[in-house]
Amino acid sequence: MTNEVNKGGGGRLFASDIDWWTVGIYVLMVFFGWLNIYAAVYNEEQAGIFDLSQRYGMQMLWIGIGFFLAISILLIDGKYWHMLAYPFYFAMLGVMLFVLLFGREINGAKAWLVVGPVQIQPAEFMKFVTALALARYMSAYNFDLHSGRALYYIGLIIGIPVLLILAQNDTGSALVFAAFFLMLYREGFGSGLYVVVLMLIFLFIISFLLEPLPILFIVLLLCLTAQGAVNRNWRDTLRYFALVLLLGIVLFVALTFLGTTVSLYHAMLGGVALSVPWLVRYAVRRHVPNLWQFALLFAGAVLFTGVVDYVFNNVLQVHQQKRILDLLGIENDPHGWSYNVIQSKIAIGSGGFLGKGFLGGTQTRFSFVPEQSTDFIFCTVGEEWGFVGSLGVVLLFLFLILRLMRMGERQKEPFGRIYCYSVAAIFFMHFVINIGMTVGLFPVVGIPLPFFSYGGSSLMAFTILLFVAVRIDASQYDESARKLL
């Protein structure tokens, strides 16, 4: 018989039931994260690791509380998380409303509750309760993901917290809720929406880089590609691209022979224009049922590109505009909006292959990178631990996400599978966005790197997210044990 960890709560939990690989990854990430926070704020005059006036001292306190929470969650029977999903969700919505009305504004976001010296960001815990609520709703016996009713309630469960977080001016936290659409894809949600979203992101980018006429032709190509992806009609899509390529090359050769200077890019746009009559004829003769779908997609894409300029200038705030322009290379302000990312890339690049060693980073020691212990903690990893350390952090996150996906696949009930995939998607979104913004591949939106960035709210929320998944995973073995006793 295996070692017993706990009795009570309606079942037994054995040590062998727990996914110790996931627990080990968590402990390793938390410890390595604390080392980098210590390095980021290190002061020779205040070197005590338990000095609560320093961020590394406070983080040590949060880590202790996090371990206590993790153990407590493991001692609670997993069935209670299904029962408490809705009460927790609605209670947290009330907290979010309270923060919106009475919270304190920090760094431009009114998203904090301040209790004495402690600052709490409820949006971090909102991700957890939203994952629980989605898992409970979608695990109902008569649930049908493709029904209008189901989509409506899923939209409400995700949308209400997003609107409250946006009202708090915390765009980064709101963006993370897009992670739930990755879980929905696993549960069988159609690929059409994801193709359209990717197309809109691309259109948003090119609307800053091209003139209206070239954009119109690219919209045509994107719409055809999107329709091919949705309807899985790739053969006809590739045939059309081959026609455009042929017409573009012929036009380029002809104009060059006539002595007209034209770039290959503009020749290809001409090929798109020349192919329009063939495209219309083909659609009418072969795909009449899809013609209206394509026309609506094209009209919507054109309308989207038309309103991008208005949204950019009238909806987005100045700092958001500058960060987007900086990311696209349209503007460059090394002493202003670009400063954080430039210094972050310098710090990461200066680390080389093996890094400068613990407490040896000059960019870190002299505080060249603002918010280096929070949003930009990864550049400390890059400078002091080099490529090897950075790769190690990336692999730790990949292993953690894969472990969570494996947990989801071995669940016997949909509640556990949906929750585990939601947690994996949330970690994936934080990991990609945070590291992406530190290396200049994503706009700076201000979200933490799980278990690495300084902050009690984020560490507590990520710990709860992870260990509820571990406990739910262990609960399926509880059921087997109860049948044997």
Coordinates of C-alpha atoms in Angstrom, one line a residue:
M1 CA 0.0 0.0 0.0
T2 CA 1.3 3.5 -0.9
N3 CA 2.0 6.2 1.6
E4 CA -1.1 8.0 2.7
V5 CA -1.1 11.8 2.7
N6 CA -4.6 12.6 3.9
K7 CA -7.8 11.1 5.2
G8 CA -11.1 12.8 5.1
G9 CA -13.0 15.1 2.7
G10 CA -14.9 12.2 1.3
G11 CA -11.9 10.1 0.1
R12 CA -8.3 9.3 0.5
L13 CA -5.4 11.0 -1.2
F14 CA -2.2 9.0 -1.6
A15 CA 1.2 10.3 -2.4
S16 CA 1.3 8.3 -5.6
D17 CA -1.9 10.0 -6.8
I18 CA -0.1 13.4 -7.1
D19 CA 1.6 14.4 -10.2
W20 CA 5.0 15.0 -8.6
W21 CA 6.6 16.0 -11.9
T22 CA 4.3 19.0 -12.0
V23 CA 4.9 19.8 -8.3
G24 CA 8.7 19.6 -8.9
I25 CA 8.5 22.0 -11.9
Y26 CA 6.6 24.4 -9.8
V27 CA 9.1 24.4 -6.9
L28 CA 12.0 24.7 -9.3
M29 CA 10.4 27.7 -11.1
V30 CA 9.5 29.5 -7.9
F31 CA 13.0 29.1 -6.5
F32 CA 14.7 30.2 -9.8
G33 CA 12.3 33.1 -10.0
W34 CA 13.2 34.2 -6.5
L35 CA 16.9 34.1 -7.4
N36 CA 16.3 36.5 -10.3
I37 CA 14.1 38.8 -8.2
Y38 CA 17.0 38.9 -5.7
A39 CA 19.4 39.7 -8.5
A40 CA 17.2 42.4 -10.0
V41 CA 16.9 44.4 -6.8
Y42 CA 20.1 43.4 -5.0
N43 CA 21.6 46.0 -2.7
E44 CA 24.9 45.3 -0.9
E45 CA 23.8 47.3 2.0
Q46 CA 20.6 45.3 2.5
A47 CA 21.7 41.7 1.6
G48 CA 19.5 39.8 4.1
I49 CA 17.1 37.5 2.2
F50 CA 14.3 38.0 4.7
D51 CA 14.4 41.8 4.7
L52 CA 10.7 42.6 4.1
S53 CA 11.6 46.1 3.0
Q54 CA 13.1 44.6 -0.1
R55 CA 11.1 42.9 -2.9
Y56 CA 13.1 39.6 -2.5
G57 CA 12.2 39.5 1.2
M58 CA 8.5 40.1 0.4
Q59 CA 8.6 37.5 -2.4
M60 CA 10.0 35.0 0.1
L61 CA 7.0 35.6 2.3
W62 CA 4.6 35.2 -0.7
I63 CA 6.4 31.9 -1.6
G64 CA 5.8 30.6 2.0
I65 CA 2.1 31.5 1.7
G66 CA 2.0 29.9 -1.7
F67 CA 3.4 26.6 -0.4
F68 CA 0.8 26.7 2.4
L69 CA -2.0 27.3 -0.1
A70 CA -0.6 24.4 -2.3
I71 CA -0.7 22.0 0.6
S72 CA -4.1 23.1 1.7
I73 CA -5.5 22.7 -1.8
L74 CA -4.1 19.1 -2.0
L75 CA -5.9 18.3 1.3
I76 CA -9.3 19.4 -0.1
D77 CA -11.4 16.8 -1.9
G78 CA -11.4 17.7 -5.6
K79 CA -15.2 17.4 -6.0
Y80 CA -15.7 20.7 -4.1
W81 CA -14.2 22.8 -6.9
H82 CA -17.1 21.8 -9.1
M83 CA -19.5 22.7 -6.4
L84 CA -17.8 26.1 -5.6
A85 CA -17.3 27.2 -9.2
Y86 CA -20.3 29.4 -9.6
P87 CA -20.2 30.9 -6.1
F88 CA -16.6 31.8 -6.5
Y89 CA -17.2 33.3 -9.9
F90 CA -20.0 35.6 -8.8
A91 CA -18.2 36.6 -5.6
M92 CA -15.2 37.6 -7.6
L93 CA -17.3 39.6 -10.0
G94 CA -18.5 41.5 -7.0
V95 CA -14.9 42.1 -5.9
M96 CA -14.1 43.4 -9.4
L97 CA -17.0 45.8 -9.2
F98 CA -15.8 47.0 -5.8
V99 CA -12.3 47.5 -7.2
L100 CA -13.7 49.5 -10.1
L101 CA -15.5 51.8 -7.7
F102 CA -13.2 52.0 -4.7
G103 CA -9.9 50.5 -5.8
R104 CA -6.6 52.4 -5.9
E105 CA -5.0 53.5 -9.2
I106 CA -1.4 52.3 -9.7
N107 CA 0.6 52.8 -12.9
G108 CA -2.6 54.1 -14.7
A109 CA -4.7 51.0 -13.8
K110 CA -7.5 51.2 -11.2
A111 CA -7.1 47.5 -10.5
W112 CA -5.8 47.3 -6.9
L113 CA -7.1 46.8 -3.4
V114 CA -4.8 48.1 -0.8
V115 CA -4.9 46.7 2.7
G116 CA -2.2 48.3 4.8
P117 CA 1.1 47.5 3.1
V118 CA -0.4 44.7 1.0
Q119 CA -1.6 45.4 -2.6
I120 CA -4.0 42.8 -4.1
Q121 CA -4.9 42.7 -7.8
P122 CA -8.2 40.7 -8.1
A123 CA -7.9 40.4 -11.8
E124 CA -5.3 37.7 -11.3
F125 CA -7.7 35.6 -9.3
M126 CA -10.5 36.3 -11.9
K127 CA -8.7 34.0 -14.4
F128 CA -8.9 31.2 -11.9
V129 CA -12.6 31.5 -11.1
T130 CA -13.5 32.0 -14.8
A131 CA -11.7 28.7 -15.6
L132 CA -13.7 27.0 -12.9
A133 CA -17.0 28.5 -14.1
L134 CA -16.3 27.5 -17.8
A135 CA -15.4 24.0 -16.7
R136 CA -18.6 23.6 -14.7
Y137 CA -20.9 25.0 -17.4
M138 CA -19.3 23.1 -20.3
S139 CA -19.3 19.8 -18.3
A140 CA -23.1 19.8 -17.9
Y141 CA -24.8 16.6 -19.2
N142 CA -26.8 18.4 -22.0
F143 CA -24.1 20.8 -23.0
D144 CA -23.7 21.4 -26.8
L145 CA -20.8 23.6 -27.8
H146 CA -22.2 24.4 -31.2
S147 CA -25.6 25.6 -30.0
G148 CA -26.4 29.3 -29.9
R149 CA -27.4 29.1 -26.2
A150 CA -24.0 27.6 -25.2
L151 CA -22.0 30.2 -27.2
Y152 CA -24.1 33.0 -25.6
Y153 CA -23.4 31.8 -22.0
I154 CA -19.7 31.1 -22.8
G155 CA -19.5 34.6 -24.1
L156 CA -21.0 36.0 -20.9
I157 CA -18.7 34.0 -18.6
I158 CA -15.6 35.2 -20.5
G159 CA -16.9 38.7 -21.6
I160 CA -18.1 40.1 -18.3
P161 CA -14.7 39.8 -16.5
V162 CA -13.0 41.2 -19.6
L163 CA -15.2 44.3 -19.7
L164 CA -14.6 44.9 -16.0
I165 CA -10.9 44.6 -16.4
L166 CA -10.9 46.9 -19.4
A167 CA -12.9 49.4 -17.4
Q168 CA -10.0 49.2 -14.8
N169 CA -7.6 50.2 -17.6
D170 CA -5.7 46.9 -17.4
T171 CA -5.5 45.8 -21.0
G172 CA -2.8 43.3 -20.4
S173 CA -4.9 41.2 -17.9
A174 CA -7.9 41.4 -20.2
L175 CA -5.8 40.1 -23.1
V176 CA -5.0 36.9 -21.2
F177 CA -8.6 35.9 -21.3
A178 CA -8.1 35.1 -25.0
A179 CA -6.4 31.9 -23.7
F180 CA -9.9 30.4 -23.1
F181 CA -10.4 30.2 -26.9
L182 CA -7.4 27.8 -27.1
M183 CA -9.3 25.6 -24.7
L184 CA -12.5 25.9 -26.8
Y185 CA -10.5 24.8 -29.8
R186 CA -9.6 21.6 -27.9
E187 CA -13.2 21.0 -27.1
G188 CA -14.2 21.1 -30.7
F189 CA -15.0 24.8 -31.5
G190 CA -14.8 25.4 -35.3
S191 CA -11.6 26.7 -36.8
G192 CA -13.3 29.4 -38.8
L193 CA -13.2 32.0 -36.0
Y194 CA -9.5 31.4 -35.4
V195 CA -8.7 31.9 -39.1
V196 CA -10.7 35.1 -39.2
V197 CA -9.0 36.5 -36.0
L198 CA -5.6 35.8 -37.5
M199 CA -6.7 37.5 -40.7
L200 CA -7.9 40.6 -38.8
I201 CA -4.6 40.8 -36.8
F202 CA -2.7 40.7 -40.1
L203 CA -5.0 43.4 -41.6
F204 CA -4.5 45.6 -38.6
I205 CA -0.7 45.4 -39.1
I206 CA -0.7 46.0 -42.8
S207 CA -3.1 48.9 -42.5
F208 CA -0.2 50.9 -41.0
L209 CA 2.3 49.9 -43.6
L210 CA 0.5 50.0 -47.0
E211 CA -1.6 52.4 -49.0
P212 CA -5.4 51.8 -49.5
L213 CA -5.1 50.2 -53.0
P214 CA -2.5 47.5 -52.2
I215 CA -4.4 46.8 -49.0
L216 CA -7.5 46.1 -51.0
F217 CA -5.7 43.5 -53.1
I218 CA -4.2 41.8 -50.0
V219 CA -7.6 41.7 -48.4
L220 CA -8.8 39.8 -51.4
L221 CA -6.1 37.3 -51.0
L222 CA -6.6 36.9 -47.3
C223 CA -10.3 36.4 -47.7
L224 CA -9.8 33.7 -50.2
T225 CA -7.2 32.0 -48.0
A226 CA -9.5 32.3 -45.0
Q227 CA -12.4 30.7 -47.0
G228 CA -10.1 27.9 -48.1
A229 CA -9.1 27.3 -44.5
V230 CA -12.7 27.3 -43.2
N231 CA -14.1 25.1 -46.1
R232 CA -10.9 23.0 -46.4
N233 CA -10.9 23.8 -50.1
W234 CA -7.1 24.2 -50.3
R235 CA -6.7 22.8 -53.9
D236 CA -8.7 25.6 -55.5
T237 CA -7.0 28.2 -53.2
L238 CA -3.6 27.0 -54.3
R239 CA -4.7 27.0 -57.9
Y240 CA -5.8 30.6 -57.6
F241 CA -2.4 31.6 -56.0
A242 CA -0.6 29.9 -58.9
L243 CA -2.7 32.0 -61.4
V244 CA -1.9 35.2 -59.5
L245 CA 1.8 34.3 -59.5
L246 CA 1.8 33.6 -63.2
L247 CA -0.1 36.8 -64.1
G248 CA 2.3 38.8 -61.9
I249 CA 5.4 37.4 -63.5
V250 CA 4.0 37.9 -67.0
L251 CA 3.1 41.5 -66.2
F252 CA 6.5 42.1 -64.7
V253 CA 8.3 40.7 -67.8
A254 CA 6.1 42.6 -70.2
L255 CA 6.5 46.0 -68.5
T256 CA 10.2 45.4 -68.1
F257 CA 10.5 44.6 -71.8
L258 CA 8.5 47.8 -72.7
G259 CA 11.0 49.8 -70.7
T260 CA 8.7 50.6 -67.7
T261 CA 10.3 50.4 -64.3
V262 CA 8.1 48.4 -61.9
S263 CA 8.9 46.4 -58.8
L264 CA 8.0 42.7 -58.6
Y265 CA 5.8 43.6 -55.6
H266 CA 3.6 46.0 -57.7
A267 CA 3.6 43.5 -60.5
M268 CA 2.1 40.9 -58.2
L269 CA -0.5 43.3 -57.1
G270 CA -1.3 43.8 -60.7
G271 CA -1.6 40.0 -61.0
V272 CA -4.2 40.1 -58.2
A273 CA -6.2 42.8 -60.0
L274 CA -6.1 40.9 -63.4
S275 CA -7.3 37.7 -61.7
V276 CA -10.5 39.3 -60.2
P277 CA -12.7 38.6 -63.3
W278 CA -11.6 34.9 -63.3
L279 CA -12.2 34.7 -59.5
V280 CA -15.8 36.0 -59.9
R281 CA -16.5 33.7 -62.8
Y282 CA -15.1 30.7 -60.9
A283 CA -17.1 31.5 -57.8
V284 CA -20.3 31.8 -59.7
R285 CA -19.8 28.6 -61.7
R286 CA -18.3 26.3 -59.1
H287 CA -19.1 27.7 -55.6
V288 CA -22.3 29.6 -55.7
P289 CA -23.3 28.5 -52.1
N290 CA -20.0 30.0 -50.9
L291 CA -20.2 33.2 -52.9
W292 CA -22.2 35.1 -50.3
Q293 CA -20.0 33.9 -47.6
F294 CA -16.9 35.1 -49.5
A295 CA -18.6 38.5 -50.3
L296 CA -19.5 39.0 -46.6
L297 CA -16.0 38.1 -45.5
F298 CA -14.5 40.5 -48.1
A299 CA -16.9 43.4 -47.1
G300 CA -16.2 42.9 -43.4
A301 CA -12.4 42.9 -44.0
V302 CA -12.6 46.1 -46.1
L303 CA -14.8 47.7 -43.4
F304 CA -12.3 46.6 -40.7
T305 CA -9.3 48.2 -42.5
G306 CA -11.4 51.3 -42.8
V307 CA -12.0 51.7 -39.1
V308 CA -8.5 50.8 -37.9
D309 CA -7.3 54.3 -38.3
Y310 CA -10.3 55.6 -36.3
V311 CA -9.9 53.1 -33.5
F312 CA -6.1 53.7 -33.3
N313 CA -6.5 57.5 -33.0
N314 CA -9.7 57.7 -30.9
V315 CA -9.9 54.5 -28.8
L316 CA -6.4 53.5 -28.0
Q317 CA -4.5 55.6 -25.4
V318 CA -1.3 57.4 -26.3
H319 CA 1.0 54.9 -24.7
Q320 CA -0.7 52.0 -26.5
Q321 CA -0.4 53.9 -29.8
K322 CA 3.3 54.5 -29.2
R323 CA 4.0 50.9 -28.3
I324 CA 2.3 49.6 -31.4
L325 CA 4.2 52.1 -33.7
D326 CA 7.4 51.1 -32.0
L327 CA 6.8 47.4 -32.4
L328 CA 6.1 47.9 -36.2
G329 CA 9.2 50.1 -36.6
I330 CA 7.2 53.1 -37.7
E331 CA 8.5 55.2 -34.8
N332 CA 11.6 54.9 -32.6
D333 CA 12.1 56.8 -29.4
P334 CA 15.1 55.3 -27.6
H335 CA 14.7 57.7 -24.6
G336 CA 10.9 57.4 -24.4
W337 CA 8.5 54.7 -25.4
S338 CA 11.2 52.4 -26.8
Y339 CA 13.5 52.7 -23.8
N340 CA 12.3 49.6 -21.9
V341 CA 12.4 47.2 -24.8
I342 CA 15.8 48.5 -26.1
Q343 CA 17.4 48.1 -22.6
S344 CA 15.8 44.7 -22.2
K345 CA 17.2 43.4 -25.5
I346 CA 20.6 44.9 -24.6
A347 CA 20.6 43.0 -21.2
I348 CA 19.5 39.7 -22.8
G349 CA 22.0 40.0 -25.6
S350 CA 24.9 40.9 -23.3
G351 CA 24.5 37.6 -21.4
G352 CA 25.9 35.6 -24.3
F353 CA 25.8 31.9 -24.2
L354 CA 26.5 31.2 -20.5
G355 CA 25.6 34.6 -19.0
K356 CA 27.6 36.9 -16.7
G357 CA 26.9 34.9 -13.6
F358 CA 24.6 35.4 -10.6
L359 CA 24.7 39.0 -9.5
G360 CA 27.1 39.8 -12.3
G361 CA 24.7 41.5 -14.7
T362 CA 25.7 45.2 -15.3
Q363 CA 22.4 46.1 -16.9
T364 CA 20.7 44.6 -13.9
R365 CA 22.9 45.9 -11.2
F366 CA 22.7 49.5 -12.5
S367 CA 18.9 49.4 -13.0
F368 CA 18.9 50.2 -16.7
V369 CA 15.7 48.3 -17.3
P370 CA 12.6 49.7 -15.5
E371 CA 10.3 47.2 -13.8
Q372 CA 13.0 44.5 -14.1
S373 CA 11.8 42.5 -11.1
T374 CA 8.2 42.4 -12.4
D375 CA 7.3 42.6 -16.1
F376 CA 10.9 42.4 -17.4
I377 CA 12.2 39.7 -15.1
F378 CA 13.2 37.6 -18.1
C379 CA 15.9 40.0 -19.2
T380 CA 17.6 39.3 -15.8
V381 CA 17.6 35.6 -16.7
G382 CA 19.1 36.4 -20.1
E383 CA 21.9 38.6 -18.8
E384 CA 23.0 36.6 -15.8
W385 CA 22.3 33.1 -17.0
G386 CA 22.7 33.6 -20.7
F387 CA 21.2 31.5 -23.6
V388 CA 21.5 28.4 -21.5
G389 CA 19.5 29.8 -18.6
S390 CA 16.9 31.4 -20.9
L391 CA 16.5 28.1 -22.8
G392 CA 16.1 26.4 -19.4
V393 CA 13.3 28.7 -18.5
V394 CA 11.5 28.2 -21.8
L395 CA 11.8 24.4 -21.4
L396 CA 10.4 24.6 -17.9
F397 CA 7.3 26.4 -19.2
L398 CA 6.9 24.0 -22.1
F399 CA 7.2 21.0 -19.7
L400 CA 4.7 22.5 -17.4
I401 CA 2.2 23.2 -20.1
L402 CA 2.6 19.8 -21.6
R403 CA 2.1 18.2 -18.2
L404 CA -1.2 20.1 -17.8
M405 CA -2.3 19.0 -21.2
R406 CA -1.5 15.4 -20.3
M407 CA -3.5 15.8 -17.1
G408 CA -6.4 17.1 -19.2
E409 CA -6.3 14.2 -21.6
R410 CA -6.3 11.5 -18.8
Q411 CA -9.3 13.0 -17.0
K412 CA -12.4 10.7 -16.9
E413 CA -14.8 13.7 -16.5
P414 CA -15.1 16.7 -18.8
F415 CA -14.8 19.1 -15.9
G416 CA -11.3 18.2 -15.1
R417 CA -10.2 18.1 -18.8
I418 CA -11.7 21.6 -19.5
Y419 CA -10.1 23.1 -16.4
C420 CA -6.7 21.6 -17.0
Y421 CA -6.7 22.9 -20.6
S422 CA -7.8 26.3 -19.4
V423 CA -4.9 26.5 -17.0
A424 CA -2.4 25.3 -19.6
A425 CA -3.7 28.0 -22.0
I426 CA -3.4 30.7 -19.3
F427 CA 0.2 29.8 -18.6
F428 CA 0.9 29.6 -22.3
M429 CA -0.6 33.1 -22.9
H430 CA 1.4 34.7 -20.1
F431 CA 4.6 32.9 -21.1
V432 CA 4.4 33.9 -24.8
I433 CA 3.3 37.5 -24.2
N434 CA 5.7 38.3 -21.4
I435 CA 8.8 36.9 -23.1
G436 CA 7.7 38.2 -26.5
M437 CA 7.5 41.8 -25.1
T438 CA 10.9 41.6 -23.4
V439 CA 12.6 40.7 -26.8
G440 CA 10.6 43.2 -28.8
L441 CA 8.2 40.7 -30.6
F442 CA 5.1 41.9 -28.7
P443 CA 3.9 45.3 -27.5
V444 CA 4.6 46.1 -23.8
V445 CA 1.3 45.3 -22.1
G446 CA 2.5 44.7 -18.5
I447 CA 1.6 41.1 -17.5
P448 CA 3.8 38.9 -15.2
L449 CA 5.9 35.9 -16.1
P450 CA 4.3 33.1 -13.9
F451 CA 6.3 32.2 -10.8
F452 CA 9.2 34.5 -11.9
S453 CA 7.8 38.1 -11.7
Y454 CA 7.6 39.8 -8.3
G455 CA 4.1 40.0 -6.9
G456 CA 2.0 38.4 -4.3
S457 CA -1.3 38.4 -6.2
S458 CA 0.2 36.8 -9.3
L459 CA 2.1 34.1 -7.3
M460 CA -0.9 33.2 -5.3
A461 CA -3.2 33.1 -8.3
F462 CA -0.9 31.0 -10.4
T463 CA -0.3 28.6 -7.4
I464 CA -4.0 28.2 -6.9
L465 CA -4.6 27.7 -10.7
L466 CA -1.9 25.0 -10.8
F467 CA -2.6 23.1 -7.6
V468 CA -6.4 22.9 -8.2
A469 CA -5.5 21.2 -11.5
V470 CA -3.1 18.8 -9.6
R471 CA -5.8 18.0 -7.0
I472 CA -8.5 17.5 -9.6
D473 CA -6.2 15.1 -11.4
A474 CA -5.5 13.2 -8.2
S475 CA -9.2 13.0 -7.5
Q476 CA -9.8 10.5 -10.2
Y477 CA -7.5 8.1 -8.3
D478 CA -9.6 8.9 -5.1
E479 CA -12.6 7.5 -6.9
S480 CA -10.7 4.3 -7.7
A481 CA -9.5 4.0 -4.1
R482 CA -13.0 4.4 -2.7
K483 CA -14.3 1.6 -4.8
L484 CA -11.6 -0.7 -3.4
L485 CA -12.1 0.2 0.2

